[in-house]
Amino acid sequence: MAEQHTKTRNGLDLEQMVQTIDALKQDPSLAQFEFRARNQWINGGTNRSTIKDFYGAGSEDASRQEPFVFTNGEPPVLLGNNEGANPVEYLLHALAGCVTTTTVLHAAARGIAIKSLSTDLTGTMDLQGLLALHDNATVGYKEIRIDMDIEADCSDEELDELLAFARDHSPVCNTVCRPVPVTVKRVKTKQEAA
Amino acid sequence: MAEQHTKTRNGLDLEQMVQTIDALKQDPSLAQFEFRARNQWINGGTNRSTIKDFYGAGSEDASRQEPFVFTNGEPPVLLGNNEGANPVEYLLHALAGCVTTTTVLHAAARGIAIKSLSTDLTGTMDLQGLLALHDNATVGYKEIRIDMDIEADCSDEELDELLAFARDHSPVCNTVCRPVPVTVKRVKTKQEAA
């Protein structure tokens, strides 16, 4: 039993976790990742992404046989027919998942066992920004609140410290909190018709 | 035929679009939206979001009978088993969809008919940030590149201007480009056990 307890924590393989961290410490180039998505417009506010390959740990990943496929849509009030969640809702899903996984990972590294963890996210937005109705309207989320209900085998003080650390080290949270440069470039991937 | 052509553009109902914009101009409070996601940790790097309700256009939306459900996972190299795309990949999907829909929307408003539109996204990340291996490692995406292949019934100059405008008015793109405040608060939603 004792051996089983040390093998995984919060569902993470502790030996693999330590090996991964040691490998990245030895060779920081292994920590350089490139993630990718390909998206195809369908019609109106509907479009679809396929996500499969990425580069990381020094090579192209080959673990996925099939791509993940996600459809963006819009509700009727935003001129769609609920073909899928909309992009700003997918962003909340990404943020929820990243803060959760970062919390679980660093809890495991600290020896904290998490019993349960759920989050409620709320993001506020003024659509006058998207529609360019006012120059001074904020485009995108004004703020995002995450309410986290977490139970673990540690004190409330340790939990609060863990949550603050996870917020500061979550890649998606930081991509939202920090200004991250996004460039849009027009390219021709198809052959021109004669 | 002429009437049909004026009814929709790029799959968007032009009459509904004009009515929506006029309504928001009359009453800017209708442009205030609140989007939401609820996420439940499952195990390790796996967690699941449900997305259904939101507030906008002056009331709670009631158009969705069932929630959208999305699962975050991690590839083996990141201690998972590809239970789903990972959060930073979902963020790329959100960004692709938002830039695309913003382009399609403002093209419709300008009278530009889009024939095809696809995007390839690439985001670079140093995982030393997530793992807190270096204080000076950037946490989250360092930069995100969007290559867009778009065909439309306008000049290249009009396309370039449209793309720059879409980039500046895409809610997800601005949430990434700007610093957006994210707060994490610990709450108790469940009854405490006696």
Short mmCIF file of C-alpha atoms in Angstrom, two decimals:
data_model
loop_
_atom_site.label_atom_id
_atom_site.label_comp_id
_atom_site.label_asym_id
_atom_site.label_seq_id
_atom_site.Cartn_x
_atom_site.Cartn_y
_atom_site.Cartn_z
CA MET A 1 0.00 0.00 0.00
CA ALA A 2 2.72 2.45 0.95
CA GLU A 3 4.45 1.86 -2.37
CA GLN A 4 1.21 2.49 -4.27
CA HIS A 5 0.74 5.77 -2.42
CA THR A 6 4.12 7.09 -3.53
CA LYS A 7 3.69 6.07 -7.19
CA THR A 8 1.06 8.64 -8.12
CA ARG A 9 -0.27 11.79 -6.50
CA ASN A 10 -3.37 13.58 -7.76
CA GLY A 11 -3.32 11.13 -10.67
CA LEU A 12 0.17 12.15 -11.77
CA ASP A 13 3.02 9.63 -12.04
CA LEU A 14 5.52 11.00 -9.54
CA GLU A 15 8.50 9.15 -10.97
CA GLN A 16 7.76 10.42 -14.49
CA MET A 17 7.21 13.91 -13.09
CA VAL A 18 10.61 13.95 -11.36
CA GLN A 19 12.33 12.48 -14.42
CA THR A 20 10.75 15.10 -16.68
CA ILE A 21 11.77 17.98 -14.43
CA ASP A 22 15.32 16.60 -14.10
CA ALA A 23 15.61 16.25 -17.88
CA LEU A 24 14.47 19.87 -18.40
CA LYS A 25 16.95 21.09 -15.79
CA GLN A 26 19.76 19.23 -17.57
CA ASP A 27 18.74 20.49 -21.02
CA PRO A 28 16.45 23.57 -21.03
CA SER A 29 16.01 23.26 -24.81
CA LEU A 30 13.67 20.33 -24.06
CA ALA A 31 11.29 22.82 -22.41
CA GLN A 32 10.75 24.72 -25.68
CA PHE A 33 7.31 23.80 -27.08
CA GLU A 34 5.37 24.85 -30.14
CA PHE A 35 1.61 24.24 -30.12
CA ARG A 36 -0.55 24.46 -33.25
CA ALA A 37 -4.12 24.65 -34.50
CA ARG A 38 -5.58 24.69 -38.01
CA ASN A 39 -8.95 26.32 -38.51
CA GLN A 40 -11.35 26.34 -41.46
CA TRP A 41 -14.19 28.84 -41.84
CA ILE A 42 -17.50 27.13 -42.63
CA ASN A 43 -20.14 29.88 -42.78
CA GLY A 44 -21.20 32.93 -40.76
CA GLY A 45 -19.93 32.51 -37.19
CA THR A 46 -19.17 28.80 -37.65
CA ASN A 47 -15.65 27.48 -38.08
CA ARG A 48 -13.77 24.35 -37.09
CA SER A 49 -10.28 23.64 -35.73
CA THR A 50 -8.22 20.49 -35.94
CA ILE A 51 -5.46 20.03 -33.39
CA LYS A 52 -3.03 17.14 -33.51
CA ASP A 53 0.71 17.72 -33.82
CA PHE A 54 3.00 19.81 -31.66
CA TYR A 55 6.72 20.12 -31.05
CA GLY A 56 8.16 19.62 -27.58
CA ALA A 57 10.74 17.77 -25.49
CA GLY A 58 13.10 17.97 -28.45
CA SER A 59 10.96 16.36 -31.16
CA GLU A 60 7.68 16.31 -33.05
CA ASP A 61 5.03 14.55 -30.97
CA ALA A 62 3.66 11.35 -32.53
CA SER A 63 1.33 10.20 -29.76
CA ARG A 64 -1.96 11.18 -31.40
CA GLN A 65 -3.46 8.99 -34.10
CA GLU A 66 -6.46 11.23 -34.74
CA PRO A 67 -6.83 15.01 -34.44
CA PHE A 68 -9.06 16.71 -31.89
CA VAL A 69 -11.81 18.63 -33.72
CA PHE A 70 -13.67 21.59 -32.21
CA THR A 71 -16.45 23.70 -33.71
CA ASN A 72 -16.98 27.36 -32.91
CA GLY A 73 -20.50 28.70 -33.28
CA GLU A 74 -22.61 31.55 -31.97
CA PRO A 75 -25.98 31.73 -30.19
CA PRO A 76 -28.97 33.30 -32.00
CA VAL A 77 -28.51 36.61 -30.18
CA LEU A 78 -25.05 36.75 -31.84
CA LEU A 79 -26.36 35.81 -35.29
CA GLY A 80 -25.69 32.05 -35.06
CA ASN A 81 -27.59 28.87 -34.28
CA ASN A 82 -25.51 27.40 -31.44
CA GLU A 83 -23.38 25.38 -33.86
CA GLY A 84 -20.85 25.18 -31.03
CA ALA A 85 -19.69 27.17 -28.03
CA ASN A 86 -18.33 30.53 -29.12
CA PRO A 87 -14.65 31.50 -29.08
CA VAL A 88 -14.80 33.60 -25.91
CA GLU A 89 -16.45 30.66 -24.11
CA TYR A 90 -13.71 28.28 -25.34
CA LEU A 91 -11.20 30.71 -23.86
CA LEU A 92 -12.86 30.32 -20.44
CA HIS A 93 -12.64 26.52 -20.82
CA ALA A 94 -8.93 26.80 -21.64
CA LEU A 95 -8.36 29.08 -18.64
CA ALA A 96 -10.31 26.85 -16.24
CA GLY A 97 -8.41 23.77 -17.35
CA CYS A 98 -5.00 25.40 -17.19
CA VAL A 99 -5.42 26.88 -13.70
CA THR A 100 -6.77 23.51 -12.54
CA THR A 101 -3.93 21.44 -14.02
CA THR A 102 -1.30 23.90 -12.75
CA THR A 103 -2.82 23.66 -9.27
CA VAL A 104 -2.88 19.84 -9.41
CA LEU A 105 0.70 19.67 -10.69
CA HIS A 106 2.23 21.97 -8.09
CA ALA A 107 0.15 20.36 -5.34
CA ALA A 108 1.67 17.01 -6.33
CA ALA A 109 5.16 18.52 -6.24
CA ARG A 110 4.48 19.84 -2.71
CA GLY A 111 3.06 16.54 -1.44
CA ILE A 112 -0.49 17.90 -1.21
CA ALA A 113 -3.25 15.39 -2.11
CA ILE A 114 -6.27 17.05 -3.70
CA LYS A 115 -9.64 15.48 -2.92
CA SER A 116 -11.83 17.62 -5.17
CA LEU A 117 -11.47 20.73 -7.29
CA SER A 118 -14.05 22.61 -9.31
CA THR A 119 -14.15 26.11 -10.74
CA ASP A 120 -16.80 28.59 -11.85
CA LEU A 121 -15.61 31.21 -14.34
CA THR A 122 -17.27 34.49 -15.24
CA GLY A 123 -15.95 36.92 -17.82
CA THR A 124 -17.47 40.30 -18.60
CA MET A 125 -17.38 41.90 -22.03
CA ASP A 126 -18.73 44.98 -23.80
CA LEU A 127 -19.68 44.00 -27.36
CA GLN A 128 -19.42 47.63 -28.44
CA GLY A 129 -15.70 46.84 -28.68
CA LEU A 130 -16.09 43.96 -31.15
CA LEU A 131 -18.59 45.97 -33.20
CA ALA A 132 -16.40 49.09 -33.18
CA LEU A 133 -19.32 51.20 -31.99
CA HIS A 134 -17.10 53.23 -29.65
CA ASP A 135 -13.40 53.92 -29.91
CA ASN A 136 -13.07 53.80 -26.13
CA ALA A 137 -14.99 50.53 -25.58
CA THR A 138 -12.74 47.75 -24.34
CA VAL A 139 -12.36 44.94 -26.89
CA GLY A 140 -12.36 41.49 -25.29
CA TYR A 141 -12.80 40.50 -21.67
CA LYS A 142 -12.76 43.35 -19.16
CA GLU A 143 -12.05 40.92 -16.34
CA ILE A 144 -12.36 37.22 -15.58
CA ARG A 145 -13.24 35.84 -12.15
CA ILE A 146 -12.42 32.26 -11.13
CA ASP A 147 -14.18 30.88 -8.06
CA MET A 148 -12.39 27.69 -7.03
CA ASP A 149 -13.81 25.10 -4.65
CA ILE A 150 -10.90 22.90 -3.59
CA GLU A 151 -10.51 20.28 -0.87
CA ALA A 152 -7.07 18.93 0.01
CA ASP A 153 -5.12 17.43 2.89
CA CYS A 154 -3.47 20.71 3.91
CA SER A 155 -4.24 23.92 5.78
CA ASP A 156 -6.23 26.82 4.34
CA GLU A 157 -3.03 28.89 4.39
CA GLU A 158 -1.20 26.29 2.30
CA LEU A 159 -4.17 26.19 -0.10
CA ASP A 160 -4.20 29.96 -0.53
CA GLU A 161 -0.46 29.94 -1.20
CA LEU A 162 -0.87 27.07 -3.70
CA LEU A 163 -3.66 28.92 -5.53
CA ALA A 164 -1.66 32.13 -5.80
CA PHE A 165 1.33 30.13 -7.10
CA ALA A 166 -0.85 28.29 -9.64
CA ARG A 167 -2.33 31.56 -10.88
CA ASP A 168 1.18 32.95 -11.39
CA HIS A 169 2.43 29.82 -13.19
CA SER A 170 -0.57 28.83 -15.32
CA PRO A 171 0.35 29.28 -19.01
CA VAL A 172 -3.17 30.23 -20.14
CA CYS A 173 -3.72 32.53 -17.15
CA ASN A 174 -0.46 34.31 -17.94
CA THR A 175 -1.29 34.49 -21.64
CA VAL A 176 -4.44 36.36 -20.57
CA CYS A 177 -2.92 38.47 -17.76
CA ARG A 178 0.17 39.53 -19.70
CA PRO A 179 0.23 41.26 -23.09
CA VAL A 180 1.23 38.50 -25.55
CA PRO A 181 2.09 39.51 -29.12
CA VAL A 182 -0.23 38.06 -31.78
CA THR A 183 0.64 38.58 -35.43
CA VAL A 184 -1.76 38.02 -38.31
CA LYS A 185 -0.14 37.44 -41.68
CA ARG A 186 -1.90 36.90 -44.98
CA VAL A 187 -0.57 33.86 -46.85
CA LYS A 188 -1.47 31.79 -49.89
CA THR A 189 -1.46 28.09 -49.07
CA LYS A 190 -3.48 27.05 -52.12
CA GLN A 191 -2.37 27.06 -55.73
CA GLU A 192 -3.65 30.07 -57.60
CA ALA A 193 -6.22 29.26 -60.28
CA ALA A 194 -4.99 30.04 -63.76
CA MET B 1 -31.69 36.54 -57.16
CA ALA B 2 -30.76 40.13 -56.29
CA GLU B 3 -32.97 39.98 -53.22
CA GLN B 4 -31.38 36.72 -52.11
CA HIS B 5 -27.96 38.25 -52.44
CA THR B 6 -28.81 41.09 -50.10
CA LYS B 7 -30.40 38.87 -47.43
CA THR B 8 -27.22 37.24 -46.20
CA ARG B 9 -23.54 37.94 -46.66
CA ASN B 10 -20.85 35.49 -45.58
CA GLY B 11 -23.65 33.45 -44.02
CA LEU B 12 -24.78 36.30 -41.78
CA ASP B 13 -28.33 37.64 -41.85
CA LEU B 14 -27.78 41.26 -42.87
CA GLU B 15 -31.14 42.51 -41.61
CA GLN B 16 -30.61 40.92 -38.19
CA MET B 17 -27.06 42.32 -38.13
CA VAL B 18 -28.25 45.87 -38.81
CA GLN B 19 -31.10 45.54 -36.29
CA THR B 20 -28.69 44.26 -33.61
CA ILE B 21 -26.24 47.09 -34.17
CA ASP B 22 -29.02 49.68 -34.15
CA ALA B 23 -30.40 48.25 -30.90
CA LEU B 24 -26.95 48.43 -29.25
CA LYS B 25 -26.49 52.01 -30.44
CA GLN B 26 -29.86 52.94 -28.90
CA ASP B 27 -29.16 51.16 -25.62
CA PRO B 28 -25.47 50.36 -24.95
CA SER B 29 -26.44 48.35 -21.85
CA LEU B 30 -27.57 45.62 -24.27
CA ALA B 31 -23.91 45.21 -25.29
CA GLN B 32 -22.87 44.13 -21.79
CA PHE B 33 -22.31 40.35 -21.79
CA GLU B 34 -21.24 37.87 -19.14
CA PHE B 35 -19.91 34.50 -20.34
CA ARG B 36 -19.45 31.52 -18.03
CA ALA B 37 -17.85 28.09 -17.74
CA ARG B 38 -17.98 25.47 -15.00
CA ASN B 39 -15.09 23.04 -14.74
CA GLN B 40 -14.64 19.84 -12.74
CA TRP B 41 -11.26 18.23 -12.09
CA ILE B 42 -11.27 14.52 -12.91
CA ASN B 43 -7.72 13.25 -12.33
CA GLY B 44 -4.15 14.32 -13.12
CA GLY B 45 -4.22 16.65 -16.12
CA THR B 46 -7.82 15.75 -17.02
CA ASN B 47 -10.75 18.05 -16.31
CA ARG B 48 -14.05 18.87 -17.98
CA SER B 49 -16.01 22.06 -18.61
CA THR B 50 -19.70 22.54 -19.18
CA ILE B 51 -20.79 25.72 -20.93
CA LYS B 52 -24.43 26.65 -21.39
CA ASP B 53 -25.85 29.85 -19.94
CA PHE B 54 -24.69 33.42 -20.42
CA TYR B 55 -26.09 36.90 -19.93
CA GLY B 56 -26.35 39.33 -22.82
CA ALA B 57 -28.64 41.64 -24.77
CA GLY B 58 -30.36 42.50 -21.51
CA SER B 59 -31.34 39.02 -20.32
CA GLU B 60 -30.24 35.48 -19.50
CA ASP B 61 -29.91 33.45 -22.69
CA ALA B 62 -32.29 30.50 -22.93
CA SER B 63 -31.45 29.25 -26.42
CA ARG B 64 -29.41 26.20 -25.40
CA GLN B 65 -31.19 23.05 -24.28
CA GLU B 66 -28.00 21.11 -23.56
CA PRO B 67 -24.59 22.30 -22.39
CA PHE B 68 -21.45 22.09 -24.48
CA VAL B 69 -18.96 19.75 -22.79
CA PHE B 70 -15.18 19.91 -23.37
CA THR B 71 -12.44 17.75 -21.88
CA ASN B 72 -8.92 18.97 -21.25
CA GLY B 73 -6.16 16.36 -21.24
CA GLU B 74 -2.42 16.17 -21.75
CA PRO B 75 -0.20 14.17 -24.10
CA PRO B 76 2.12 11.50 -22.62
CA VAL B 77 5.12 13.84 -22.75
CA LEU B 78 3.15 16.11 -20.38
CA LEU B 79 2.14 13.26 -18.04
CA GLY B 80 -1.26 12.53 -19.60
CA ASN B 81 -2.81 10.08 -22.05
CA ASN B 82 -4.37 12.44 -24.64
CA GLU B 83 -7.69 12.49 -22.81
CA GLY B 84 -8.39 15.68 -24.75
CA ALA B 85 -6.54 18.62 -26.28
CA ASN B 86 -4.66 20.53 -23.61
CA PRO B 87 -5.65 24.00 -22.35
CA VAL B 88 -3.02 25.92 -24.32
CA GLU B 89 -4.24 24.18 -27.51
CA TYR B 90 -7.87 25.09 -26.71
CA LEU B 91 -6.69 28.70 -26.40
CA LEU B 92 -5.36 28.55 -29.99
CA HIS B 93 -8.74 27.18 -31.14
CA ALA B 94 -10.51 30.07 -29.38
CA LEU B 95 -8.15 32.59 -30.95
CA ALA B 96 -8.47 31.11 -34.46
CA GLY B 97 -12.25 31.13 -34.25
CA CYS B 98 -12.50 34.64 -32.90
CA VAL B 99 -10.20 36.24 -35.46
CA THR B 100 -12.07 34.35 -38.20
CA THR B 101 -15.55 35.37 -37.02
CA THR B 102 -14.46 38.98 -36.49
CA THR B 103 -13.05 39.03 -40.03
CA VAL B 104 -16.26 37.54 -41.49
CA LEU B 105 -18.47 39.94 -39.53
CA HIS B 106 -16.64 43.12 -40.50
CA ALA B 107 -16.28 41.91 -44.09
CA ALA B 108 -20.09 41.54 -44.20
CA ALA B 109 -20.51 45.05 -42.80
CA ARG B 110 -18.19 46.40 -45.54
CA GLY B 111 -19.92 44.53 -48.34
CA ILE B 112 -17.01 42.13 -48.87
CA ALA B 113 -17.99 38.56 -49.80
CA ILE B 114 -15.53 36.00 -48.46
CA LYS B 115 -15.00 32.92 -50.62
CA SER B 116 -12.71 30.95 -48.34
CA LEU B 117 -10.82 31.53 -45.10
CA SER B 118 -8.48 29.24 -43.20
CA THR B 119 -5.86 29.87 -40.56
CA ASP B 120 -2.77 28.11 -39.21
CA LEU B 121 -1.78 29.06 -35.67
CA THR B 122 1.55 28.52 -33.97
CA GLY B 123 2.32 29.46 -30.38
CA THR B 124 5.69 29.13 -28.69
CA MET B 125 6.14 28.39 -25.01
CA ASP B 126 8.95 27.68 -22.55
CA LEU B 127 7.70 25.09 -20.05
CA GLN B 128 10.34 26.20 -17.56
CA GLY B 129 7.80 28.92 -16.73
CA LEU B 130 4.97 26.52 -15.83
CA LEU B 131 7.37 24.34 -13.84
CA ALA B 132 8.91 27.33 -12.03
CA LEU B 133 12.41 26.15 -12.95
CA HIS B 134 13.58 29.70 -13.64
CA ASP B 135 12.28 32.96 -12.21
CA ASN B 136 12.96 34.71 -15.50
CA ALA B 137 11.32 32.13 -17.79
CA THR B 138 8.19 33.49 -19.46
CA VAL B 139 5.02 31.75 -18.26
CA GLY B 140 2.54 31.11 -21.07
CA TYR B 141 2.83 31.86 -24.76
CA LYS B 142 5.81 33.94 -25.80
CA GLU B 143 4.12 34.79 -29.10
CA ILE B 144 1.38 33.48 -31.35
CA ARG B 145 1.49 33.63 -35.14
CA ILE B 146 -1.64 33.41 -37.28
CA ASP B 147 -1.19 32.68 -40.97
CA MET B 148 -4.47 33.42 -42.74
CA ASP B 149 -5.35 32.25 -46.24
CA ILE B 150 -8.35 34.31 -47.34
CA GLU B 151 -10.04 34.77 -50.70
CA ALA B 152 -12.62 37.50 -51.18
CA ASP B 153 -14.12 39.78 -53.83
CA CYS B 154 -11.93 42.78 -52.99
CA SER B 155 -8.41 44.05 -53.52
CA ASP B 156 -5.37 42.89 -51.57
CA GLU B 157 -5.18 46.35 -49.98
CA GLU B 158 -8.78 46.06 -48.74
CA LEU B 159 -8.00 42.57 -47.41
CA ASP B 160 -4.95 43.76 -45.51
CA GLU B 161 -6.94 46.61 -44.00
CA LEU B 162 -9.77 44.18 -43.07
CA LEU B 163 -7.32 41.79 -41.38
CA ALA B 164 -5.68 44.54 -39.35
CA PHE B 165 -9.11 45.78 -38.29
CA ALA B 166 -10.23 42.25 -37.34
CA ARG B 167 -7.09 41.71 -35.30
CA ASP B 168 -7.75 44.94 -33.39
CA HIS B 169 -11.44 44.12 -32.77
CA SER B 170 -11.33 40.38 -32.05
CA PRO B 171 -12.33 39.81 -28.39
CA VAL B 172 -10.09 36.75 -27.89
CA CYS B 173 -7.15 38.36 -29.71
CA ASN B 174 -7.46 41.42 -27.48
CA THR B 175 -7.80 39.29 -24.36
CA VAL B 176 -4.44 37.77 -25.32
CA CYS B 177 -2.74 40.97 -26.57
CA ARG B 178 -3.83 43.17 -23.67
CA PRO B 179 -3.24 42.49 -19.98
CA VAL B 180 -6.65 41.29 -18.68
CA PRO B 181 -7.12 40.94 -14.92
CA VAL B 182 -7.86 37.39 -13.73
CA THR B 183 -8.76 36.85 -10.09
CA VAL B 184 -8.77 33.45 -8.38
CA LYS B 185 -10.88 33.23 -5.24
CA ARG B 186 -11.29 30.21 -3.00
CA VAL B 187 -14.94 29.43 -2.26
CA LYS B 188 -16.99 26.69 -0.64
CA THR B 189 -19.87 25.66 -2.84
CA LYS B 190 -20.48 22.33 -1.10
CA GLN B 191 -21.86 21.78 2.37
CA GLU B 192 -19.15 21.02 4.88
CA ALA B 193 -19.19 17.49 6.24
CA ALA B 194 -19.97 17.37 9.96
#
